Structure formats: C-alpha cells, structure tokens
Coordinates of C-alpha atoms in Angstrom, one line a residue:
M1 CA 105.1 -23.7 10.4
H2 CA 103.1 -25.6 13.1
F3 CA 104.0 -23.4 16.0
A4 CA 101.0 -21.7 17.6
G5 CA 100.7 -17.9 17.2
N6 CA 103.6 -15.6 16.5
V7 CA 106.5 -17.9 17.7
T8 CA 110.2 -18.0 17.1
C9 CA 112.4 -21.1 17.5
D10 CA 115.9 -22.1 18.7
S11 CA 118.7 -21.2 16.2
Y12 CA 120.3 -24.6 16.5
N13 CA 117.6 -27.3 16.9
G14 CA 114.5 -25.5 15.8
K15 CA 112.5 -26.1 19.0
V16 CA 110.0 -23.5 20.1
V17 CA 111.5 -21.1 22.7
L18 CA 109.2 -18.2 22.9
S19 CA 105.5 -17.6 22.4
L20 CA 105.1 -13.9 21.6
T21 CA 101.3 -14.0 21.9
E22 CA 98.9 -16.2 23.9
C23 CA 95.7 -17.4 22.2
T24 CA 92.5 -16.1 23.8
N25 CA 88.8 -16.3 23.2
F26 CA 88.8 -20.1 23.4
T27 CA 91.2 -20.6 20.5
Y28 CA 94.5 -22.5 19.9
G29 CA 96.9 -23.6 17.2
K30 CA 98.7 -21.8 14.4
D31 CA 97.8 -18.1 14.5
C32 CA 95.1 -19.1 17.0
C33 CA 92.8 -20.2 14.2
E34 CA 91.5 -23.3 15.9
N35 CA 88.5 -23.1 18.3
C36 CA 88.6 -24.9 21.7
S37 CA 86.1 -27.7 22.2
M38 CA 82.5 -26.5 23.1
H39 CA 82.2 -29.4 25.5
F40 CA 84.4 -28.1 28.3
A41 CA 82.6 -27.8 31.7
G42 CA 82.1 -24.2 32.9
N43 CA 84.0 -21.1 31.6
V44 CA 87.2 -22.9 30.4
T45 CA 90.0 -22.1 28.0
C46 CA 92.4 -24.6 26.4
D47 CA 96.1 -25.0 25.8
S48 CA 97.3 -22.7 23.0
Y49 CA 99.3 -25.4 21.4
N50 CA 97.2 -28.6 21.5
G51 CA 93.7 -27.5 22.5
K52 CA 93.5 -29.5 25.7
V53 CA 91.6 -28.1 28.7
V54 CA 94.0 -26.3 31.1
L55 CA 91.9 -24.1 33.4
S56 CA 88.5 -24.2 34.9
L57 CA 87.6 -20.7 35.8
T58 CA 84.3 -21.6 37.5
E59 CA 82.9 -24.7 39.2
C60 CA 79.3 -25.7 38.5
T61 CA 76.8 -25.5 41.4
N62 CA 73.1 -26.0 42.0
F63 CA 73.2 -29.5 40.6
T64 CA 74.5 -28.6 37.1
Y65 CA 77.4 -29.6 34.9
G66 CA 78.8 -29.4 31.3
K67 CA 79.7 -26.4 29.2
D68 CA 78.6 -23.2 31.0
C69 CA 76.9 -25.5 33.6
C70 CA 73.9 -25.8 31.3
E71 CA 73.2 -29.5 32.0
N72 CA 71.2 -30.6 35.1
C73 CA 72.4 -33.4 37.3
S74 CA 70.2 -36.4 37.6
M75 CA 67.5 -36.3 40.3
H76 CA 68.2 -39.9 41.3
F77 CA 71.5 -39.4 43.2
A78 CA 71.8 -40.9 46.7
G79 CA 71.9 -38.1 49.3
N80 CA 71.9 -34.4 48.8
V81 CA 75.0 -34.2 46.5
T82 CA 75.9 -32.6 43.2
C83 CA 77.5 -34.3 40.3
D84 CA 80.8 -34.1 38.5
S85 CA 81.1 -30.7 36.8
Y86 CA 82.5 -32.1 33.6
N87 CA 80.6 -35.3 32.8
G88 CA 77.6 -35.3 35.2
T89 CA 78.4 -38.7 36.9
C90 CA 77.1 -39.3 40.4
L91 CA 79.6 -39.0 43.2
E92 CA 77.9 -41.0 46.0
G93 CA 75.8 -43.6 44.2
C94 CA 72.2 -43.8 43.0
K95 CA 68.9 -43.8 44.8
L96 CA 67.1 -47.1 45.3
G97 CA 65.7 -48.3 42.0
Y98 CA 68.3 -46.6 39.7
T99 CA 71.7 -47.4 38.2
G100 CA 74.2 -46.1 35.6
N101 CA 76.9 -43.4 35.7
L102 CA 74.2 -40.7 35.5
C103 CA 71.7 -42.6 37.7
N104 CA 69.1 -42.2 35.1
T105 CA 68.4 -45.9 34.3
S106 CA 65.6 -47.7 36.2
C107 CA 66.2 -51.2 37.4
D108 CA 65.3 -54.0 35.1
V109 CA 62.3 -56.2 35.9
G110 CA 63.3 -58.6 38.7
Y111 CA 65.9 -56.3 40.3
N112 CA 65.8 -53.6 42.9
G113 CA 67.8 -51.5 45.4
S114 CA 70.7 -49.1 45.0
N115 CA 72.4 -49.8 41.6
C116 CA 69.9 -52.6 41.2
E117 CA 72.0 -55.0 43.2
F118 CA 69.2 -57.1 44.8
N119 CA 66.9 -59.7 43.2
C120 CA 63.1 -60.0 43.6
S121 CA 61.3 -63.1 44.8
S122 CA 61.3 -66.0 42.4
W123 CA 57.7 -66.8 43.2
C124 CA 56.3 -63.9 41.2
V125 CA 55.4 -63.7 37.6
K126 CA 58.2 -62.2 35.5
N127 CA 56.3 -60.0 33.1
T128 CA 58.1 -57.3 31.1
T129 CA 54.8 -55.3 30.8
K130 CA 54.2 -55.1 34.6
I131 CA 56.4 -54.2 37.5
W132 CA 56.1 -57.4 39.5
C133 CA 58.5 -56.2 42.2
N134 CA 59.0 -52.6 43.6
T135 CA 62.4 -51.5 42.3
T136 CA 63.1 -49.5 45.4
D137 CA 62.9 -52.2 48.0
G138 CA 61.8 -55.4 46.2
L139 CA 58.9 -56.1 48.5
R140 CA 55.6 -55.0 47.2
L141 CA 54.9 -57.7 44.6
I142 CA 52.0 -57.5 42.2
V143 CA 51.4 -60.8 40.3
C144 CA 52.1 -64.2 41.7
R145 CA 52.6 -67.5 39.9
D146 CA 49.8 -70.1 40.0
G147 CA 49.5 -71.7 43.4
F148 CA 50.9 -68.7 45.3
N149 CA 49.0 -66.2 47.3
S150 CA 49.7 -62.5 46.9
T151 CA 50.1 -60.4 50.0
A152 CA 51.1 -56.8 50.5
L153 CA 54.7 -57.9 50.8
N154 CA 55.4 -61.0 48.9
C155 CA 54.1 -64.1 47.1
W156 CA 53.6 -66.8 49.7
S157 CA 53.1 -70.5 49.8
F158 CA 53.7 -72.8 52.8
F159 CA 56.5 -74.5 51.1
N160 CA 58.1 -71.2 49.9
T161 CA 60.5 -71.0 52.8
N162 CA 64.1 -70.1 52.0
T163 CA 66.5 -70.5 54.9
S164 CA 69.7 -71.0 53.1
G165 CA 70.3 -67.6 51.5
P166 CA 68.8 -64.6 49.7
I167 CA 66.0 -65.4 47.1
S168 CA 67.0 -64.8 43.5
P169 CA 64.7 -64.8 40.5
T170 CA 64.5 -67.5 37.8
S171 CA 63.0 -67.6 34.4
D172 CA 62.7 -71.4 34.3
D173 CA 59.0 -72.0 34.0
N174 CA 59.6 -75.8 34.1
L175 CA 60.2 -75.3 37.8
A176 CA 56.5 -75.5 38.4
V177 CA 56.4 -79.0 36.9
I178 CA 58.8 -80.1 39.5
I179 CA 57.2 -78.2 42.4
A180 CA 53.6 -79.3 41.8
P181 CA 54.0 -83.0 42.6
V182 CA 56.3 -82.2 45.5
A183 CA 53.7 -79.8 46.9
V184 CA 51.0 -82.5 46.7
I185 CA 53.2 -85.0 48.5
V186 CA 54.0 -82.4 51.2
V187 CA 50.3 -81.5 51.7
V188 CA 49.3 -85.1 52.0
A189 CA 52.1 -85.8 54.5
L190 CA 51.1 -82.8 56.6
A191 CA 47.4 -83.8 56.5
L192 CA 48.4 -87.3 57.7
F193 CA 50.6 -85.9 60.4
V194 CA 47.9 -83.5 61.7
G195 CA 45.3 -86.2 61.7
I196 CA 47.5 -88.5 63.8
F197 CA 48.3 -85.6 66.1
I198 CA 44.6 -84.8 66.7
W199 CA 43.7 -88.4 67.2
R200 CA 46.4 -88.8 69.9
Q201 CA 45.4 -85.6 71.6
R202 CA 41.8 -86.7 71.8
R203 CA 42.9 -90.0 73.4
L204 CA 45.1 -88.2 75.9
K205 CA 42.2 -85.8 76.7
K206 CA 39.9 -88.8 77.5
R207 CA 42.5 -90.2 79.7
K208 CA 42.8 -87.0 81.8
T209 CA 39.1 -86.2 82.2
T210 CA 39.1 -87.4 85.8
E211 CA 42.3 -85.4 86.7
L212 CA 42.4 -81.8 87.8
P213 CA 44.7 -79.7 85.6
F214 CA 47.7 -78.2 87.2
E215 CA 47.9 -74.5 86.4
I216 CA 49.8 -71.4 87.5
R217 CA 48.3 -68.3 89.0
Y218 CA 50.2 -65.1 89.6
T219 CA 49.6 -63.2 92.8
P220 CA 51.2 -59.8 93.8
T221 CA 53.8 -59.8 96.5
Q222 CA 53.7 -57.2 99.3
E223 CA 57.4 -56.6 99.4
T224 CA 59.2 -54.2 97.0
P225 CA 60.3 -56.3 94.0
N226 CA 63.8 -56.4 92.4
R227 CA 62.9 -57.1 88.8
S228 CA 59.3 -58.2 88.8
T229 CA 56.1 -57.3 90.7
H230 CA 54.6 -60.8 90.6
K231 CA 55.7 -64.1 92.0
P232 CA 54.6 -67.4 90.6
V233 CA 52.6 -69.6 93.0
A234 CA 51.6 -73.2 92.1
V235 CA 47.9 -73.8 92.8
I236 CA 45.1 -76.0 91.6
A237 CA 43.3 -73.2 89.8
A238 CA 43.2 -71.4 86.5
Y239 CA 45.3 -68.5 85.3
C240 CA 44.2 -65.1 86.5
N241 CA 45.6 -61.6 86.8
D242 CA 44.8 -60.3 90.2
T243 CA 41.3 -61.3 91.3
P244 CA 41.4 -64.6 93.1
D245 CA 38.0 -64.0 94.6
S246 CA 36.4 -63.9 91.1
D247 CA 35.9 -67.5 90.3
D248 CA 34.0 -66.7 87.1
R249 CA 37.3 -65.6 85.5
F250 CA 39.0 -69.0 86.1
I251 CA 39.3 -70.9 82.8
Q252 CA 40.6 -74.4 82.6
V253 CA 42.9 -75.0 79.6
P254 CA 40.6 -77.6 77.9
K255 CA 37.8 -75.1 78.0
L256 CA 39.8 -72.1 76.7
N257 CA 38.9 -72.5 73.0
D258 CA 35.2 -72.7 73.7
Y259 CA 35.4 -69.7 75.9
M260 CA 37.1 -67.7 73.2
Q261 CA 34.5 -68.7 70.6
T262 CA 31.5 -67.8 72.8
H263 CA 32.6 -64.2 73.7
N264 CA 32.7 -61.3 71.4
R265 CA 35.3 -58.6 70.9
E266 CA 33.6 -56.0 73.1
F267 CA 33.7 -58.5 76.0
F268 CA 37.4 -58.9 75.8
I269 CA 38.0 -55.1 75.5
E270 CA 36.1 -54.6 78.8
E271 CA 38.0 -57.4 80.4
F272 CA 41.3 -55.9 79.3
K273 CA 40.3 -52.6 81.0
K274 CA 39.8 -54.4 84.3
I275 CA 43.4 -55.5 84.4
P276 CA 44.8 -53.6 87.4
P277 CA 47.8 -51.3 86.9
P278 CA 51.2 -52.3 88.3
Q279 CA 51.7 -51.9 92.0
N280 CA 54.7 -50.7 94.0
V281 CA 56.6 -49.5 90.9
T282 CA 58.0 -46.0 90.0
M283 CA 59.1 -44.2 86.9
L284 CA 60.9 -41.3 88.5
D285 CA 64.0 -41.3 86.3
G286 CA 62.1 -41.6 83.1
Q287 CA 59.6 -38.8 84.0
S288 CA 62.3 -36.4 85.2
E289 CA 62.8 -33.1 83.5
E290 CA 66.2 -34.1 82.0
N291 CA 65.0 -37.4 80.6
K292 CA 61.3 -37.0 79.6
H293 CA 62.2 -35.9 76.1
K294 CA 63.9 -39.3 75.5
N295 CA 60.5 -41.2 75.8
R296 CA 58.3 -42.0 72.8
Y297 CA 55.2 -41.2 74.9
K298 CA 55.0 -39.1 78.1
N299 CA 53.3 -41.8 80.1
I300 CA 55.3 -44.8 78.9
C301 CA 58.7 -44.9 80.6
A302 CA 61.1 -47.5 81.9
Y303 CA 60.4 -48.7 85.4
D304 CA 63.1 -47.6 87.9
H305 CA 63.6 -51.1 89.2
S306 CA 64.1 -52.8 85.8
R307 CA 65.5 -50.2 83.5
V308 CA 68.9 -50.4 81.7
H309 CA 71.5 -48.1 83.3
L310 CA 74.0 -46.6 80.9
E311 CA 77.5 -45.4 82.0
I312 CA 77.5 -41.7 83.0
N313 CA 80.0 -39.4 81.4
T314 CA 79.6 -35.9 82.7
R315 CA 82.3 -34.5 80.5
K316 CA 80.3 -35.5 77.4
N317 CA 76.9 -34.8 79.0
E318 CA 75.9 -38.5 78.7
G319 CA 73.4 -39.6 81.3
D320 CA 72.4 -43.1 82.4
Y321 CA 68.8 -43.1 81.2
I322 CA 67.4 -44.9 78.1
N323 CA 63.9 -46.1 77.6
A324 CA 64.9 -49.8 77.7
S325 CA 64.1 -52.5 80.3
Y326 CA 65.3 -55.9 81.2
I327 CA 62.8 -58.8 80.8
E328 CA 63.3 -62.0 82.6
G329 CA 63.4 -65.3 80.9
Y330 CA 63.5 -68.8 82.3
N331 CA 65.1 -69.1 85.8
N332 CA 64.6 -65.3 86.3
E333 CA 67.7 -64.4 84.2
E334 CA 67.9 -61.1 82.3
K335 CA 67.1 -62.7 78.9
F336 CA 65.9 -59.7 76.9
I337 CA 66.1 -56.0 76.7
A338 CA 62.9 -54.4 75.4
S339 CA 63.9 -51.0 74.0
Q340 CA 62.2 -48.1 72.3
G341 CA 63.4 -47.7 68.7
P342 CA 66.1 -45.1 68.2
N343 CA 65.3 -41.6 67.0
D344 CA 67.7 -38.7 66.4
V345 CA 67.6 -37.8 70.1
V346 CA 68.6 -41.2 71.5
V347 CA 70.4 -43.0 68.7
N348 CA 73.8 -42.3 70.3
D349 CA 72.5 -43.7 73.6
F350 CA 71.1 -46.7 71.8
V351 CA 74.5 -47.6 70.3
R352 CA 76.1 -46.9 73.7
M353 CA 73.7 -49.5 75.2
L354 CA 74.7 -52.1 72.5
W355 CA 78.4 -51.5 73.3
E356 CA 78.1 -51.4 77.1
Q357 CA 75.8 -54.5 77.3
K358 CA 78.0 -56.4 74.8
V359 CA 74.9 -57.4 72.9
D360 CA 75.2 -60.4 70.5
K361 CA 71.7 -60.2 68.9
V362 CA 69.4 -57.3 68.0
V363 CA 65.9 -58.0 66.8
M364 CA 64.4 -55.1 64.8
L365 CA 60.6 -55.4 64.2
T366 CA 59.9 -52.3 62.1
N367 CA 60.8 -50.9 58.7
L368 CA 62.7 -47.7 58.5
I369 CA 59.9 -46.0 56.6
E370 CA 56.2 -47.1 56.7
E371 CA 53.4 -45.3 54.9
G372 CA 55.7 -42.5 54.0
M373 CA 56.8 -41.8 57.6
V374 CA 60.2 -42.5 59.3
K375 CA 59.7 -45.2 61.9
S376 CA 63.3 -45.8 63.0
V377 CA 66.6 -44.0 62.6
K378 CA 69.4 -46.1 61.0
Y379 CA 72.1 -46.9 63.5
W380 CA 74.3 -48.3 60.8
S381 CA 75.4 -47.3 57.3
D382 CA 74.9 -49.4 54.2
K383 CA 78.1 -48.1 52.7
G384 CA 80.5 -49.2 55.5
K385 CA 80.9 -47.1 58.6
A386 CA 78.9 -44.7 60.7
T387 CA 79.8 -42.8 63.9
F388 CA 77.6 -42.3 66.9
G389 CA 79.3 -40.4 69.7
D390 CA 82.7 -42.0 70.1
I391 CA 81.5 -45.4 68.8
K392 CA 81.9 -46.4 65.2
V393 CA 79.5 -49.0 63.6
E394 CA 80.7 -50.9 60.5
L395 CA 78.5 -53.1 58.4
L396 CA 80.4 -56.3 57.6
S397 CA 77.9 -58.4 55.7
I398 CA 74.2 -58.5 54.7
D399 CA 71.9 -61.4 53.8
V400 CA 68.5 -60.5 52.3
F401 CA 65.6 -63.0 52.6
A402 CA 62.0 -62.8 51.6
D403 CA 60.7 -61.7 55.0
Y404 CA 63.7 -60.5 56.8
T405 CA 67.3 -59.3 56.5
I406 CA 70.3 -60.3 58.6
R407 CA 73.2 -57.8 59.1
K408 CA 76.5 -58.5 60.8
M409 CA 78.0 -55.4 62.3
E410 CA 81.1 -54.4 64.2
L411 CA 81.4 -51.8 67.1
K412 CA 84.6 -49.9 67.5
K413 CA 85.8 -47.6 70.2
K414 CA 89.2 -46.0 70.6
N415 CA 91.7 -48.1 72.4
K416 CA 89.1 -50.8 73.1
P417 CA 88.6 -54.3 71.6
T418 CA 86.0 -54.4 68.9
H419 CA 82.7 -56.1 69.4
H420 CA 80.5 -57.9 66.8
F421 CA 76.7 -58.4 66.8
N422 CA 74.0 -59.7 64.4
Q423 CA 70.9 -57.7 63.6
F424 CA 67.8 -59.6 62.7
H425 CA 65.5 -57.2 60.8
F426 CA 62.0 -58.5 60.1
T427 CA 60.7 -56.5 57.1
S428 CA 57.3 -58.2 56.4
W429 CA 55.4 -56.7 59.3
P430 CA 52.9 -54.2 58.0
D431 CA 52.3 -50.9 59.8
K432 CA 49.2 -51.0 62.1
G433 CA 48.6 -54.7 61.2
V434 CA 49.9 -58.2 61.4
P435 CA 51.4 -60.5 58.7
L436 CA 48.8 -62.4 56.7
T437 CA 50.7 -65.7 57.2
P438 CA 52.7 -67.0 60.1
W439 CA 55.4 -68.9 58.2
G440 CA 57.8 -66.0 57.6
L441 CA 57.6 -65.0 61.3
V442 CA 58.2 -68.7 62.4
D443 CA 61.3 -68.9 60.1
F444 CA 62.5 -65.5 61.5
E445 CA 62.2 -66.7 65.1
Q446 CA 64.1 -69.9 64.3
R447 CA 66.9 -67.8 62.7
V448 CA 67.1 -65.6 65.8
A449 CA 67.2 -68.7 68.1
L450 CA 70.2 -70.2 66.2
G451 CA 73.3 -69.9 68.2
S452 CA 73.4 -69.4 72.0
T453 CA 74.3 -66.2 73.8
S454 CA 74.9 -65.3 77.4
R455 CA 74.0 -61.6 76.8
P456 CA 70.5 -60.1 76.7
I457 CA 68.8 -60.0 73.3
V458 CA 67.8 -56.4 72.4
V459 CA 64.3 -56.2 70.8
H460 CA 63.0 -52.9 69.5
C461 CA 60.4 -51.6 67.1
R462 CA 59.7 -48.0 66.1
F463 CA 59.8 -44.6 67.9
T464 CA 56.8 -42.8 66.3

C-alpha cells in the first residue's frame, strides 16, 4: 500500500512496474498526499516516490537564492559573483574582513584579510570593545600598548622590529614585564654607543681642521652621453650642480648642517628652481603619438638614451616603449630600473619587461589603494595565477610583516623555462607624506639588499 499514486505491481514479486499517474503541484507519496519541501531553490518539483528534489526549472539570478529565489546573497562576496542558488554559499571567497560560508561574519578582533587569515600587530591593545586593527587590511591601528607610539599605520617602538616572519597577536600581558627591562638595557647601550661615536667624531674633526676636504663636483660633458649626461671630476671644491663660477653655492661637508639650519624653506625652493634642465637629451619615443598615452604625465617620459627597450612583436601589436629607465650604480653598471607603476594600459608591457629583463627583485613603493583611489594595478593574483598577454604570473608564497610584504612569484611562457622573482612591497608609506619613523624603511631596505643579483632591480611606485 506504499506505492505512490495509482500504481500496480509485478504479479510474481510485487515490485512496482507502472505508475499510472505522476504527482504534480509539488506533491509526492501515496495518492500524492505528501507535500514537497518548501525549501527547494527556485521553481522545483520533487520525486513522486521519495520527495527528493529532481528538477530545477529556474536558476536564481540577481544575487538571490532559496525557494522562489526570495533570499538575497551576501554583499560581502569577493568579486562580482552570485551565490549558490540552493544554499546561498559564496562561490569565489569573501571580501576582506569577512568569513563564513555566507560571508556574513566579520573578522574577530585581532584578525583581518579575506576569510580572516591574517593577524594584527601584537603591539596594540587587544580590546574587545574597540577595533584595534582594521579588519580589511590589518594596518590602521587605534590603541597601542604602553610604551608604544601610535602612527597612521601601526604601533611602533624602536625595538619593535620583526625580521623573522609575519607578526602574530598575543594575549600574554606578562610580555611587558619581560620587555621593559630589556628595553631599558637597549636604550642605555644605544646611548653609550652614540656618546662614544660623537666623541670619536669630534676628535677626528679636530685632527682634520688643517686639511682641505676632498669632494666631488659634477660638470656637464659636451659630447653626447651614452647613459648619463654628467661625468664625475675629482676637484678640491664643494658639490655643485652646474655653476662652477658661483662660489657662494660651494658648501664644505663640515659646514653643511649649519647651512641647513640657517636657511628657510623658501630659500631652498628658490634654489631648486635654479637647477638647470638636462642638456643634450631627447624624449622623442616617449612623446610620439603612438606612445604618449603610456605615460603618467605628458611631460615626464623616459629619455631616449637610457630607456628600457622591449622586444617588438608586430603580430601582437606590441611595441618597444615603456616608461622605464636604467639607473647606473657603482662602476656605471645598470643597477636599477626606475619604472612608472603599471595601470590597465601598460600592465602587460610591465610584465613583459620583468620577463625579458629576467628581473630577480621588484620593489613596490605604493599601496594598491590610497585614500579611496587606485594607485597601482595588481600584476599578480592572490588566488594563484593571472595572465597578462602570453605570460602567466603565479603567486608561490607570501610573507606579511608590519611595514612590508614579500611575495615570491613565478613567470611562465609557453615553451619557455619559468622564471622566479621576489616582490618587496612597502605598505607603510602614506600617500602624499612620509613615514613617521625610519625603522620600518631601514628594515625594508635591508631585506631588499639580502641576496645578490646580477640583474637590474625594478623600482616602481604608482601611476596616478
């Protein structure tokens, strides 16, 4: 008697062989007396025998899900994606600062990032009534522990330098009991060191009062330069730009500090305006009709003699221009490449440059977004791989520190050996300003300097 609807059975074994009627109107079971579940997503019927969902007649759209698509997907999904039509779970992860299957749970205090996977600095007060770390990026900290200074980006102290790995929070307040005496010892040691250093410098200065300082003055050459428009000449004089006849601008190194203290800001602005423009240089390629849209500013282009040349591919309409220039280091080697930050127009060319130059290190001196504006286009993906032209960029690892982030990436091109490089991303430089303390920048520079490379180091900031 448990066959659904008007059903007969096999004469020998009693198994159902024919369903004379099919249940409709969202019903099932014997004589179609049972109602299908009200929690099926969309306009769905169920199996006439067991009530399980068998057919979805419509698919939810416009960021909805559930029965008749009456439920709204969470607003905290990463990217412009909808959710699962049946249960509303996110398909591509949550936005920064949220976690959970429905992406509707904010990060707990002390955690931040997508799915709350990163930790905030351990030098800030862990207070459940205040957000002591921005859950979206973990940078803008509010309340610092005693003995630490609050900046726009983190809680800082001169002994708060972590070079071994990402900072993670701790709830052990007894840590301060250990740190306090250590800090006093460090301060006393530093004061003693500085005192000895100043004493030695003064003795050395007295010894050299009768000697003329040896300095370097740069004078322009008349011939067309290869990489630089100036040639160093050793002279017994002070440093100047281009006015050897103006003796009043010659400043000996021992007198430089007094000179800086006795002149105001307006004086130095006027002096800066007197610096002569470069001589015997051209920017014809950067100002050409086909390349001018690739420059951040109309009048700031790469010099023809020092610019980076990309490989030309006429089939793909890829030219050789990018707003990037070689900068000489010691012994006139091409030590650096100063580049404009990539935007949507030149991001493929930027990745091409990394590939063709076989760059080992990239130094990024801007955040992706500052004061609500996009400052640099991402030339990588936090979820694995991204493609730019015919080059794929894969993120292999990431280490997050208080003031900077280090990413290891891999470049791939069809039928070519892969190439790896490290990106050093300084995240504590405020827009239209400078860091309040130098220690994070010093630590960052030392990280970049670790490990030798024979290839130019690419340095870029923003494009807007």
